[in-house]
CSV table of C-alpha atoms in Angstrom, one decimal:
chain,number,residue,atom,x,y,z
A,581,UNK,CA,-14.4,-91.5,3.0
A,582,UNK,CA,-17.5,-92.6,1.5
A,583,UNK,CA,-17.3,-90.1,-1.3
A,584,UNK,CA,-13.8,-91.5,-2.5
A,585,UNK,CA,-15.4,-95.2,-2.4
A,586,UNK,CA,-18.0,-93.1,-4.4
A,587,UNK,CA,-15.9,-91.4,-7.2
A,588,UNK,CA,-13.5,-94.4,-7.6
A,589,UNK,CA,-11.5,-95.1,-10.8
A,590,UNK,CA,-11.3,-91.7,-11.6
A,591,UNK,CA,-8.4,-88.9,-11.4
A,592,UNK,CA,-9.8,-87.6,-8.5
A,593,UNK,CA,-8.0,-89.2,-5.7
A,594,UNK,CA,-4.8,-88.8,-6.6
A,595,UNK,CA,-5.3,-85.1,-6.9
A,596,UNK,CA,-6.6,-84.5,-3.9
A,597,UNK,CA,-2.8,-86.1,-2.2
A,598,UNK,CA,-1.1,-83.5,-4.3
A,599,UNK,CA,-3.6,-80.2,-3.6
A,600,UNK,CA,-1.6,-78.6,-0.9
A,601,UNK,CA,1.2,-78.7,-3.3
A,602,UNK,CA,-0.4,-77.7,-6.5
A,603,UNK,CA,-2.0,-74.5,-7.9
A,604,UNK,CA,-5.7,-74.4,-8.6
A,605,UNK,CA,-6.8,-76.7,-11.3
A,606,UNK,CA,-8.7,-74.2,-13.6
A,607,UNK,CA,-10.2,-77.8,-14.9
A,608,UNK,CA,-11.3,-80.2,-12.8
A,609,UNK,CA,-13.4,-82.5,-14.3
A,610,UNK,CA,-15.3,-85.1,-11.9
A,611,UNK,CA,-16.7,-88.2,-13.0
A,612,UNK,CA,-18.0,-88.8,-10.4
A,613,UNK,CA,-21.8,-89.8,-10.1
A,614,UNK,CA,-23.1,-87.4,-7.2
A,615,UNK,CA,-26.1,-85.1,-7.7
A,616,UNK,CA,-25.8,-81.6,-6.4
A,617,UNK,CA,-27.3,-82.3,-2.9
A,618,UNK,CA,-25.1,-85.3,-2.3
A,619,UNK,CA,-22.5,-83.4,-2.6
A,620,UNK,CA,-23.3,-81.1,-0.6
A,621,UNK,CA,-23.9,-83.6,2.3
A,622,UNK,CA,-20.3,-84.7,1.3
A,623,UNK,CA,-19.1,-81.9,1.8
A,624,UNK,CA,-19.4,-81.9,5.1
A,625,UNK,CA,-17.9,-85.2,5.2
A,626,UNK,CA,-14.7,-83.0,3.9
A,627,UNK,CA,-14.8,-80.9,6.7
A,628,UNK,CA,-14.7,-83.6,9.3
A,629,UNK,CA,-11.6,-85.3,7.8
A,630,UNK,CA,-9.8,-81.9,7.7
A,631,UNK,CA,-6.8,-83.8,10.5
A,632,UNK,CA,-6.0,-85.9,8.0
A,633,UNK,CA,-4.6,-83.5,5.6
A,634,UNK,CA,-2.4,-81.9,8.0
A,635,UNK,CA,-1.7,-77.8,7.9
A,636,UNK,CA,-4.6,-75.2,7.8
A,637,UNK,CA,-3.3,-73.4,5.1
A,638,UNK,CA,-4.4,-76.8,2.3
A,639,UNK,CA,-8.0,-76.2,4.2
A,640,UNK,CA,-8.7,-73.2,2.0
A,641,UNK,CA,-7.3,-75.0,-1.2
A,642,UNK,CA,-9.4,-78.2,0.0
A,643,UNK,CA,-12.3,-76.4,0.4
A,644,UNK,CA,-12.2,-74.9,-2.9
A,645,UNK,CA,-10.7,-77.8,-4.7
A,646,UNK,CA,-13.1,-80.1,-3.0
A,647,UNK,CA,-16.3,-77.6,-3.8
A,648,UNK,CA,-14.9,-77.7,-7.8
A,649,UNK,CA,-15.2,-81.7,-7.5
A,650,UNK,CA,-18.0,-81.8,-6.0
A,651,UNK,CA,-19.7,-79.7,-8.8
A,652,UNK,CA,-22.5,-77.5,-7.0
A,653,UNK,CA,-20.9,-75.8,-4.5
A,654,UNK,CA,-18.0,-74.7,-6.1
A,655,UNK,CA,-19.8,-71.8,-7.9
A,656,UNK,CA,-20.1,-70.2,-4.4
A,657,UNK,CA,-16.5,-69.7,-3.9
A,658,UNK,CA,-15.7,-69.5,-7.7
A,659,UNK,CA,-18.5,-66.7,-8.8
A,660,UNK,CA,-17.6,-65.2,-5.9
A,661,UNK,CA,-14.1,-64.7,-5.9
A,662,UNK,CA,-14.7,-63.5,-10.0
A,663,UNK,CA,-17.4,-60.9,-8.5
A,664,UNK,CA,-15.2,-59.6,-6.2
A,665,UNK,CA,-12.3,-59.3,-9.0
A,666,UNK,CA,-15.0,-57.7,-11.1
A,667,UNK,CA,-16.2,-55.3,-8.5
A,668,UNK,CA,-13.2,-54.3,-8.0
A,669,UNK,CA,-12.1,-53.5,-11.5
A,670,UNK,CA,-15.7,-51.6,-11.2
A,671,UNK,CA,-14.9,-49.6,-8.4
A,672,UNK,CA,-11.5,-48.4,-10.1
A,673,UNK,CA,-13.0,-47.8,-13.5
A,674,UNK,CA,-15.4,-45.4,-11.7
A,675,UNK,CA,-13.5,-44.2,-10.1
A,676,UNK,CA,-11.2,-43.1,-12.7
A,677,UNK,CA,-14.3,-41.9,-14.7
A,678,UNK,CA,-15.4,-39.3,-11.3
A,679,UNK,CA,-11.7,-37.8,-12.3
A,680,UNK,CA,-11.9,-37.9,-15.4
A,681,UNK,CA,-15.0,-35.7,-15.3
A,682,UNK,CA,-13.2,-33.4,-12.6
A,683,UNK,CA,-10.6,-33.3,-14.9
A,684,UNK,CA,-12.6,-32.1,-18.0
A,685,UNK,CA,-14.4,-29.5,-15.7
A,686,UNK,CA,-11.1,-27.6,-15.4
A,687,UNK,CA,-10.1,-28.4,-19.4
A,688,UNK,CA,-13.4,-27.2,-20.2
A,689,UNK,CA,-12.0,-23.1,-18.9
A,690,UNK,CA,-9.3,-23.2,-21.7
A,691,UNK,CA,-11.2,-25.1,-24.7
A,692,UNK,CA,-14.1,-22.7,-24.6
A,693,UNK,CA,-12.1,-19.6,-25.0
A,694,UNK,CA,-10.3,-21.6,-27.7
A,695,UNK,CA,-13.4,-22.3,-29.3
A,696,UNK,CA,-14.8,-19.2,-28.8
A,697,UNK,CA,-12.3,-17.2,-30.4
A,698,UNK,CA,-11.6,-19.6,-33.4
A,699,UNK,CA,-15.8,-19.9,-34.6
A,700,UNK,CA,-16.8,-16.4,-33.0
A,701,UNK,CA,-19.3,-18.0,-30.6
A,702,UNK,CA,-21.3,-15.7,-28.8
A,703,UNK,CA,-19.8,-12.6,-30.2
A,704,UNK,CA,-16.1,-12.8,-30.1
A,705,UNK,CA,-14.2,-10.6,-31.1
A,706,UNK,CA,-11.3,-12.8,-33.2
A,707,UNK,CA,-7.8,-12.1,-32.6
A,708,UNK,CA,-5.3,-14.1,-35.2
A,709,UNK,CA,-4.3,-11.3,-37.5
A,710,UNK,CA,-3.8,-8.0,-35.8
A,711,UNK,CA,-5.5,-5.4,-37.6
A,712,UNK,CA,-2.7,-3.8,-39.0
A,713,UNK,CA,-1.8,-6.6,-41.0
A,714,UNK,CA,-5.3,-7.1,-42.2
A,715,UNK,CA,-5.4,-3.8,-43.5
A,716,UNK,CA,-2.4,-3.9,-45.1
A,717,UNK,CA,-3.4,-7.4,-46.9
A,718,UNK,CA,-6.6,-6.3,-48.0
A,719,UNK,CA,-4.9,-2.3,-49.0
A,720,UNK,CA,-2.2,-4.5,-51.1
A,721,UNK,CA,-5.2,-6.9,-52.6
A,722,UNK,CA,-7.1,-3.9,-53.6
A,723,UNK,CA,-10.4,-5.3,-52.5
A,724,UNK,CA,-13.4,-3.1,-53.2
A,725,UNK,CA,-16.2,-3.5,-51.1
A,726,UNK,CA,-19.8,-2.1,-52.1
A,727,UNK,CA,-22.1,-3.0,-49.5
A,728,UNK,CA,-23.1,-0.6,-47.0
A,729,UNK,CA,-23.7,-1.9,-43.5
A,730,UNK,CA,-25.2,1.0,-40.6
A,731,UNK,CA,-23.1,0.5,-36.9
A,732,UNK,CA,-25.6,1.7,-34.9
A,733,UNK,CA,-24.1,2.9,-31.1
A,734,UNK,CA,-25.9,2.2,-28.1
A,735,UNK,CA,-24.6,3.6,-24.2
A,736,UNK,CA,-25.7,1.8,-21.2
A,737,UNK,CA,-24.3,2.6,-17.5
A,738,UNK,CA,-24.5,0.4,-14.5
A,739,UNK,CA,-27.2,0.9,-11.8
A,740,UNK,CA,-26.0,3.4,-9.3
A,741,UNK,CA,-23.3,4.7,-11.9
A,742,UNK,CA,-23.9,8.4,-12.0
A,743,UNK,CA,-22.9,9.4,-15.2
A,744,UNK,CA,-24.3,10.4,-18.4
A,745,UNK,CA,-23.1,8.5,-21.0
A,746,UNK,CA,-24.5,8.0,-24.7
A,747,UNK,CA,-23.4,7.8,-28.2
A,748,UNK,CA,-22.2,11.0,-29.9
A,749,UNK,CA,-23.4,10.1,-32.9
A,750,UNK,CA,-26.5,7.7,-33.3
A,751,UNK,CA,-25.4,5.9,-36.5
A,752,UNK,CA,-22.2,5.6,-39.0
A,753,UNK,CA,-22.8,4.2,-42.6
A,754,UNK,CA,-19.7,2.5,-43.3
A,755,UNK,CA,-17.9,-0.1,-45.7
A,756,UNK,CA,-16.4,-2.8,-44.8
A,757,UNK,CA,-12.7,-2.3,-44.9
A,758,UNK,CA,-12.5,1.5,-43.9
A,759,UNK,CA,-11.6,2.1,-40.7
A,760,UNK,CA,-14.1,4.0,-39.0
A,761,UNK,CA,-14.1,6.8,-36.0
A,762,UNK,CA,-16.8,7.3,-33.7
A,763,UNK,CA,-17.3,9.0,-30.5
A,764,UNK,CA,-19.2,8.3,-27.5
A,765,UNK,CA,-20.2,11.7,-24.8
A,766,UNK,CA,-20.1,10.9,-21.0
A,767,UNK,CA,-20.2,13.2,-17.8
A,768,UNK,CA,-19.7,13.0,-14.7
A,769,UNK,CA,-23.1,14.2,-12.9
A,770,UNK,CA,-22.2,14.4,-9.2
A,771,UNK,CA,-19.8,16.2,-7.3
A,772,UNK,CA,-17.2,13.6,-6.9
A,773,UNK,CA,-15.1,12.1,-9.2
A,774,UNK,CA,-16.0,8.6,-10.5
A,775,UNK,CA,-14.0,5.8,-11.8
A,776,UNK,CA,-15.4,4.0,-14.5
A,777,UNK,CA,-15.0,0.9,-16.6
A,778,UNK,CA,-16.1,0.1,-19.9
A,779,UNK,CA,-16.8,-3.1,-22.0
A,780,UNK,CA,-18.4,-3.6,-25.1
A,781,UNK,CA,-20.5,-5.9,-27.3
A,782,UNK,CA,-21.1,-6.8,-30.4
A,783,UNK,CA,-24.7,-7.4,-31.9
A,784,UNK,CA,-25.7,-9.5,-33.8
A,785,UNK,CA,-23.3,-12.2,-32.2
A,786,UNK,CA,-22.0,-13.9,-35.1
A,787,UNK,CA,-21.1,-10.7,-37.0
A,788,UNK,CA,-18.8,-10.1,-33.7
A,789,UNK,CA,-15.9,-12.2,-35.3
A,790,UNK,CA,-15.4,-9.3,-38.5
A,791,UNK,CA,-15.4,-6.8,-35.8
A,792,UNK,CA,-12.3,-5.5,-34.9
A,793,UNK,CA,-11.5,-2.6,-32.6
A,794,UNK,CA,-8.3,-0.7,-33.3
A,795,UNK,CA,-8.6,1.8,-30.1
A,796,UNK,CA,-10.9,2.6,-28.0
A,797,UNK,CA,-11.6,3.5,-24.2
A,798,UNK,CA,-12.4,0.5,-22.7
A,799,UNK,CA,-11.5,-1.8,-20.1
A,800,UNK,CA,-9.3,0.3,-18.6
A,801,UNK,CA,-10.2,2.9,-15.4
A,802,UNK,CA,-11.5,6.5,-16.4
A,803,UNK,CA,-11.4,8.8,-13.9
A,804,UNK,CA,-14.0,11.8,-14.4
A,805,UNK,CA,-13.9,14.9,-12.4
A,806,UNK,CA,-16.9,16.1,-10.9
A,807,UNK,CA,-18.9,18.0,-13.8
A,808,UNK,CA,-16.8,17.1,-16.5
A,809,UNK,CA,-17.8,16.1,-20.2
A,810,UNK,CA,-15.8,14.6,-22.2
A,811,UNK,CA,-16.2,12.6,-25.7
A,812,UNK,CA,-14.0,9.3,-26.0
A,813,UNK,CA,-13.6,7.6,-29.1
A,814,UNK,CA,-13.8,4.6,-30.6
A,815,UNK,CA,-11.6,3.3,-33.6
A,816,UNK,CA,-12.8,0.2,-35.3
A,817,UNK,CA,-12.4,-1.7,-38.2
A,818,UNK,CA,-14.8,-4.1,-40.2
A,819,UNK,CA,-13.2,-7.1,-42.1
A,820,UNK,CA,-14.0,-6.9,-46.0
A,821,UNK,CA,-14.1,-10.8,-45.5
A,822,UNK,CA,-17.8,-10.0,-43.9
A,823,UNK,CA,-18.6,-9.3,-47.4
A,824,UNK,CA,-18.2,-12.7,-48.8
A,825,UNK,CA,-19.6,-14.5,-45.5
A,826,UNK,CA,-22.5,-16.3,-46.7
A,827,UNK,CA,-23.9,-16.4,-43.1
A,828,UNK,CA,-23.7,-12.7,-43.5
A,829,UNK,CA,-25.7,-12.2,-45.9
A,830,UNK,CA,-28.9,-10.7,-44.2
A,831,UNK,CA,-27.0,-8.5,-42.1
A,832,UNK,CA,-26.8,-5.0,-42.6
A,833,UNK,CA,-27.2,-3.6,-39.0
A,834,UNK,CA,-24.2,-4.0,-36.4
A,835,UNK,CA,-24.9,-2.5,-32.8
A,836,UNK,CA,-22.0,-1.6,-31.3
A,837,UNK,CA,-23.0,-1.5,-27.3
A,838,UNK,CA,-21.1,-0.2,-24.5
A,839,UNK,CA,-21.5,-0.7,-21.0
A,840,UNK,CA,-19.5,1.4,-17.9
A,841,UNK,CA,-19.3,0.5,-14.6
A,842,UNK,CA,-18.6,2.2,-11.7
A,843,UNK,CA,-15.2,1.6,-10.6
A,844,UNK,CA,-15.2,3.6,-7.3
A,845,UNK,CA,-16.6,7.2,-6.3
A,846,UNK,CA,-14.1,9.2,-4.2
A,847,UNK,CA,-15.8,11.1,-1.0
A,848,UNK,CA,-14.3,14.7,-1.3
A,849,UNK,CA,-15.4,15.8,2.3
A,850,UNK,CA,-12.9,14.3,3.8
A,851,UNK,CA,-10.0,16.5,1.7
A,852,UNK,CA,-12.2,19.5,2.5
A,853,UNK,CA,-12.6,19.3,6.8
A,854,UNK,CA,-9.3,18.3,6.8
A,855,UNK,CA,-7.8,22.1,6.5
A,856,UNK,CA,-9.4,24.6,8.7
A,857,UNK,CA,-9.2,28.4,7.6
A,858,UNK,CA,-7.2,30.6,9.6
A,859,UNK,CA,-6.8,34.4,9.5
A,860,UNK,CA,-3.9,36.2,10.2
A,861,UNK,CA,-4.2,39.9,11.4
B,896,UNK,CA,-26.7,-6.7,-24.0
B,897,UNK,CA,-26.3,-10.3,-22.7
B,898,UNK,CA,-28.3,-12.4,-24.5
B,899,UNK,CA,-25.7,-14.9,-25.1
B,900,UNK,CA,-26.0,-18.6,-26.0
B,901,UNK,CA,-26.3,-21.7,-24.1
B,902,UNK,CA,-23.2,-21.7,-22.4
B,903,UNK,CA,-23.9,-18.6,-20.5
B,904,UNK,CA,-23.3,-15.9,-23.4
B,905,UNK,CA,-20.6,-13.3,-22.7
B,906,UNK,CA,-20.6,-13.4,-19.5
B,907,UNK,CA,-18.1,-16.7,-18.7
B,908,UNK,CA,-16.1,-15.0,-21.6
B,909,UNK,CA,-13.0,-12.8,-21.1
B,910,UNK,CA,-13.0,-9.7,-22.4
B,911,UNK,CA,-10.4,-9.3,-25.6
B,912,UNK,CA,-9.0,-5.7,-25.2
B,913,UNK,CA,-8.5,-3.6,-28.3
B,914,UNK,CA,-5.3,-4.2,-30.6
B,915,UNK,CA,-3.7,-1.0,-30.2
B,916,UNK,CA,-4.9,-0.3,-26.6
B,917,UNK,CA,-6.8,2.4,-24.9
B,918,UNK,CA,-7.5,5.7,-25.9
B,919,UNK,CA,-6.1,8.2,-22.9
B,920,UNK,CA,-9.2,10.7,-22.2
B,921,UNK,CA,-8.9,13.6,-23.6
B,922,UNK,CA,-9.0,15.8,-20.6
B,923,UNK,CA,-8.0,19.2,-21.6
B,924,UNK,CA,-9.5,19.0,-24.6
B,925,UNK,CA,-7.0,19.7,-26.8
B,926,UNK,CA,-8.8,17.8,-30.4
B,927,UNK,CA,-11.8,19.3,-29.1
B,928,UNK,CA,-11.8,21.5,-32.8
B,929,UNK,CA,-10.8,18.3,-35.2
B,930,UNK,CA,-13.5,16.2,-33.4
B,931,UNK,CA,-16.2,18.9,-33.8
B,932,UNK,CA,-15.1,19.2,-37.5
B,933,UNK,CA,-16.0,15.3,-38.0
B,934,UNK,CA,-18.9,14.9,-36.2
B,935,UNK,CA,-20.4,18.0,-38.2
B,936,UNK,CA,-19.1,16.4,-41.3
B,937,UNK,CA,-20.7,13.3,-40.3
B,938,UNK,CA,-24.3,14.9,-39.7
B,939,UNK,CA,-24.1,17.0,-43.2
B,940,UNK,CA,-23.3,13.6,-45.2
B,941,UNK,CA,-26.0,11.6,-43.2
B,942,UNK,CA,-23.7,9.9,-41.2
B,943,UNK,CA,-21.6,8.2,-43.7
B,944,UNK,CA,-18.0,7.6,-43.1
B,945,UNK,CA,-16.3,7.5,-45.9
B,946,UNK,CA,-16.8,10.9,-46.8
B,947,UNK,CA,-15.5,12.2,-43.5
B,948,UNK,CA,-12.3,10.0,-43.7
B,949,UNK,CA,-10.2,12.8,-44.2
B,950,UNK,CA,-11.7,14.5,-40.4
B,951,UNK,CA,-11.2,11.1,-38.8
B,952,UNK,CA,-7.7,11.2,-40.3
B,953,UNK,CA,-6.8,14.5,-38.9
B,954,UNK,CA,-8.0,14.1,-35.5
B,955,UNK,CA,-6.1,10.8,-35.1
B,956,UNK,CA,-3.5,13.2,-36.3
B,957,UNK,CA,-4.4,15.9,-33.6
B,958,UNK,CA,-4.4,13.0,-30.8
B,959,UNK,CA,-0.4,11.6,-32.1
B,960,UNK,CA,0.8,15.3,-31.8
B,961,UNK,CA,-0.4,16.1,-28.3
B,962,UNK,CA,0.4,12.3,-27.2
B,963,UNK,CA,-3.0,11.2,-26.7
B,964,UNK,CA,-2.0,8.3,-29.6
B,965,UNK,CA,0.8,6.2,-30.0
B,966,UNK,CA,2.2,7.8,-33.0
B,967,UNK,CA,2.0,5.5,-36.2
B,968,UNK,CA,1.7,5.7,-40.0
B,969,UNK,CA,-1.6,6.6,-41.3
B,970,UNK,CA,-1.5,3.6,-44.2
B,971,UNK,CA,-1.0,1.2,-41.1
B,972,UNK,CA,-4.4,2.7,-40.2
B,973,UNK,CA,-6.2,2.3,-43.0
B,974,UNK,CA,-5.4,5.8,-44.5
B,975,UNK,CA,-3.9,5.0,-47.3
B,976,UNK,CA,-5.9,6.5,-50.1
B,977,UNK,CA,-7.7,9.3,-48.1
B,978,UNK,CA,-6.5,12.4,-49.5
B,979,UNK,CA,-6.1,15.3,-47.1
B,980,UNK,CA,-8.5,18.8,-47.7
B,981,UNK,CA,-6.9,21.2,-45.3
B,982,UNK,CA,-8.3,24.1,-47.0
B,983,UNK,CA,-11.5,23.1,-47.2
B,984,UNK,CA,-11.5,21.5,-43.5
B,985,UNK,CA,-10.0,24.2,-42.0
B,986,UNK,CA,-12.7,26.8,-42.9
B,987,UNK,CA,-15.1,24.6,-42.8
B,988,UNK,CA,-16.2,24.8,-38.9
B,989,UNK,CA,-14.1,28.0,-37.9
């Protein structure tokens, strides 16, 4: 035990009886006189002597305790045992930040339409007030609207849609606050009958939000025969509010802009094979 | 027309239908003579609407009557003030 002859008169011995029943001493202060490579020579000294101290278990609390006293190698087992505490907190944090992220991915679905339909974003159509109401308000308010604004219509059909579809009327000059009729023409050019679908857009996007359509044909399957023409209307409304927009102030020219797609094109051979002709004499 | 912003435009957006629903197609063309009226109105007056409110007015009309329309109150529409001219629309296109 030449390291206890070496650390004499200080706390140190004593302490080392009572490790094995004692928690870790978060301060250990050794007065003792070693350098860092003595004690590292002692250490092995420690190691030696383990008998002495009887079960196993104190060896791990020896070690450690002895490493703190000695003074250099205790940071081994000390900054180790903190980096594995703080690795671990690590890992969870991360971990907790990949599903936080995953989580915010699905969020994201709901928060955009919110967005979207509260600023208009991208050419929204708004929905708070149904139209009805809003006419009513502004009937009741008496609001008087002078500017003229053009809605000019433009007709698009998918590729391989086969019918002829295009605006009835190439331009309306309306106010805002009137409620406006306009009709679009399409026909069915083939000899089969085609189910279509509609949607519609806006331009310029941020006007899309003072837009509202009262009735129209879209988003819902239209069946055309083969050959037929038909004109399908469209029954909007434009908020008097776009009036006093200031972002809306260069805006004169709305595009309204419809799109159909085809839906599904029956085959009518089959219905007409299926019924052979048969005389009767 | 899909020149949307950053976030992809319109086409991550779902459509919003129209408040009061769909128009059923006129199939057998039964407005066919109140929608011809407006749309000539419409070309005399250099396309603007206000002048033809009266037309629009009766063709919504036409389409409640033959149950193209779910029938409602022409103020609720926006009506309110328009003034109808059935002797002068009548004769008008006939």
């Amino acid at each position: 035990m030449s390291w206890l002859k070496a650390c004499r008169g200080t706390r140190i011995p004593s302490h080392l009886h009572n490790i094995h029943r004692t928690s870790l001493p978060t301060s250990f202060h050794c007065g003792c006189p070693c350098t860092r490579g003595a004690c590292k020579g002692n250490q092995h000294h420690l190691r030696s002597k383990i008998g002495l101290w009887g079960s196993p278990s104190s060896f791990l609390y020896l070690n450690s305790h002895s490493s703190m006293i000695l003074g250099g190698a205790h940071r081994q087992y000390y900054t180790q045992s903190i980096t594995e505490t703080k690795s671990k907190k690590m890992l969870y944090y991360l971990t907790a930040v990949v599903f936080g992220m995953v989580g915010l991915t699905y969020a994201a679905v709901p928060l955009y339409r919110t967005f979207c339909q509260a600023t208009g974003y991208g050419g929204t159509v708004q929905r708070k007030e149904t139209v009805e109401e809003k006419i009513a308000r502004h009937s009741e308010s008496g609001t008087v609207t002078e500017r003229e604004i053009v809605v000019q219509f433009n007709a698009d059909v998918a590729d391989g849609m086969q019918w002829k579809f295009t605006p009835t009327q190439r331009e309306v000059r309306v106010k805002p606050g009137e409620s406006v009729l306009a009709f679009y023409t399409a026909e069915n050019k083939i000899s089969a009958p085609i189910t279509g679908v509609s949607t519609y857009n806006v331009t310029p996007m941020k006007a899309g939000v003072y837009f509202n359509k009262i009735q129209c044909f879209c988003y819902e399957e239209q069946r055309l025969l083969p050959g037929e023409q038909i004109d399908v209307p469209v029954f909007f409304y434009i908020d008097p509010e776009f009036d006093t927009d200031p972002r809306m102030d260069g805006i004169n020219n709305l595009i309204l802009s419809y799109t159909f797609f085809k839906v599904s094109e029956e085959n009518t051979t089959a219905t007409n094979s299926s019924v052979p002709v048969q005389e009767t004499s | 027309m899909s020149t949307g912003g950053a976030f992809g435009g319109n086409r991550g957006l779902r459509p919003i239908p129209p408040e009061k629903g769909i128009f059923p197609l006129d199939h057998l063309h039964e407005c066919d003579t109140e929608k011809k009226e407006y749309l000539g109105c419409l070309k005399s007056s250099a396309n603007k609407s206000e002048q033809c409110r009266h037309l629009s007015k009766k063709y919504l009309q036409c389409r409640m009557a033959k149950n193209l329309m779910a029938k409602q109150d022409m103020s609720e529409l926006g009506f309110s003030g328009v003034k109808e001219l059935d002797s002068t629309g009548d004769t008008n296109n006939e």
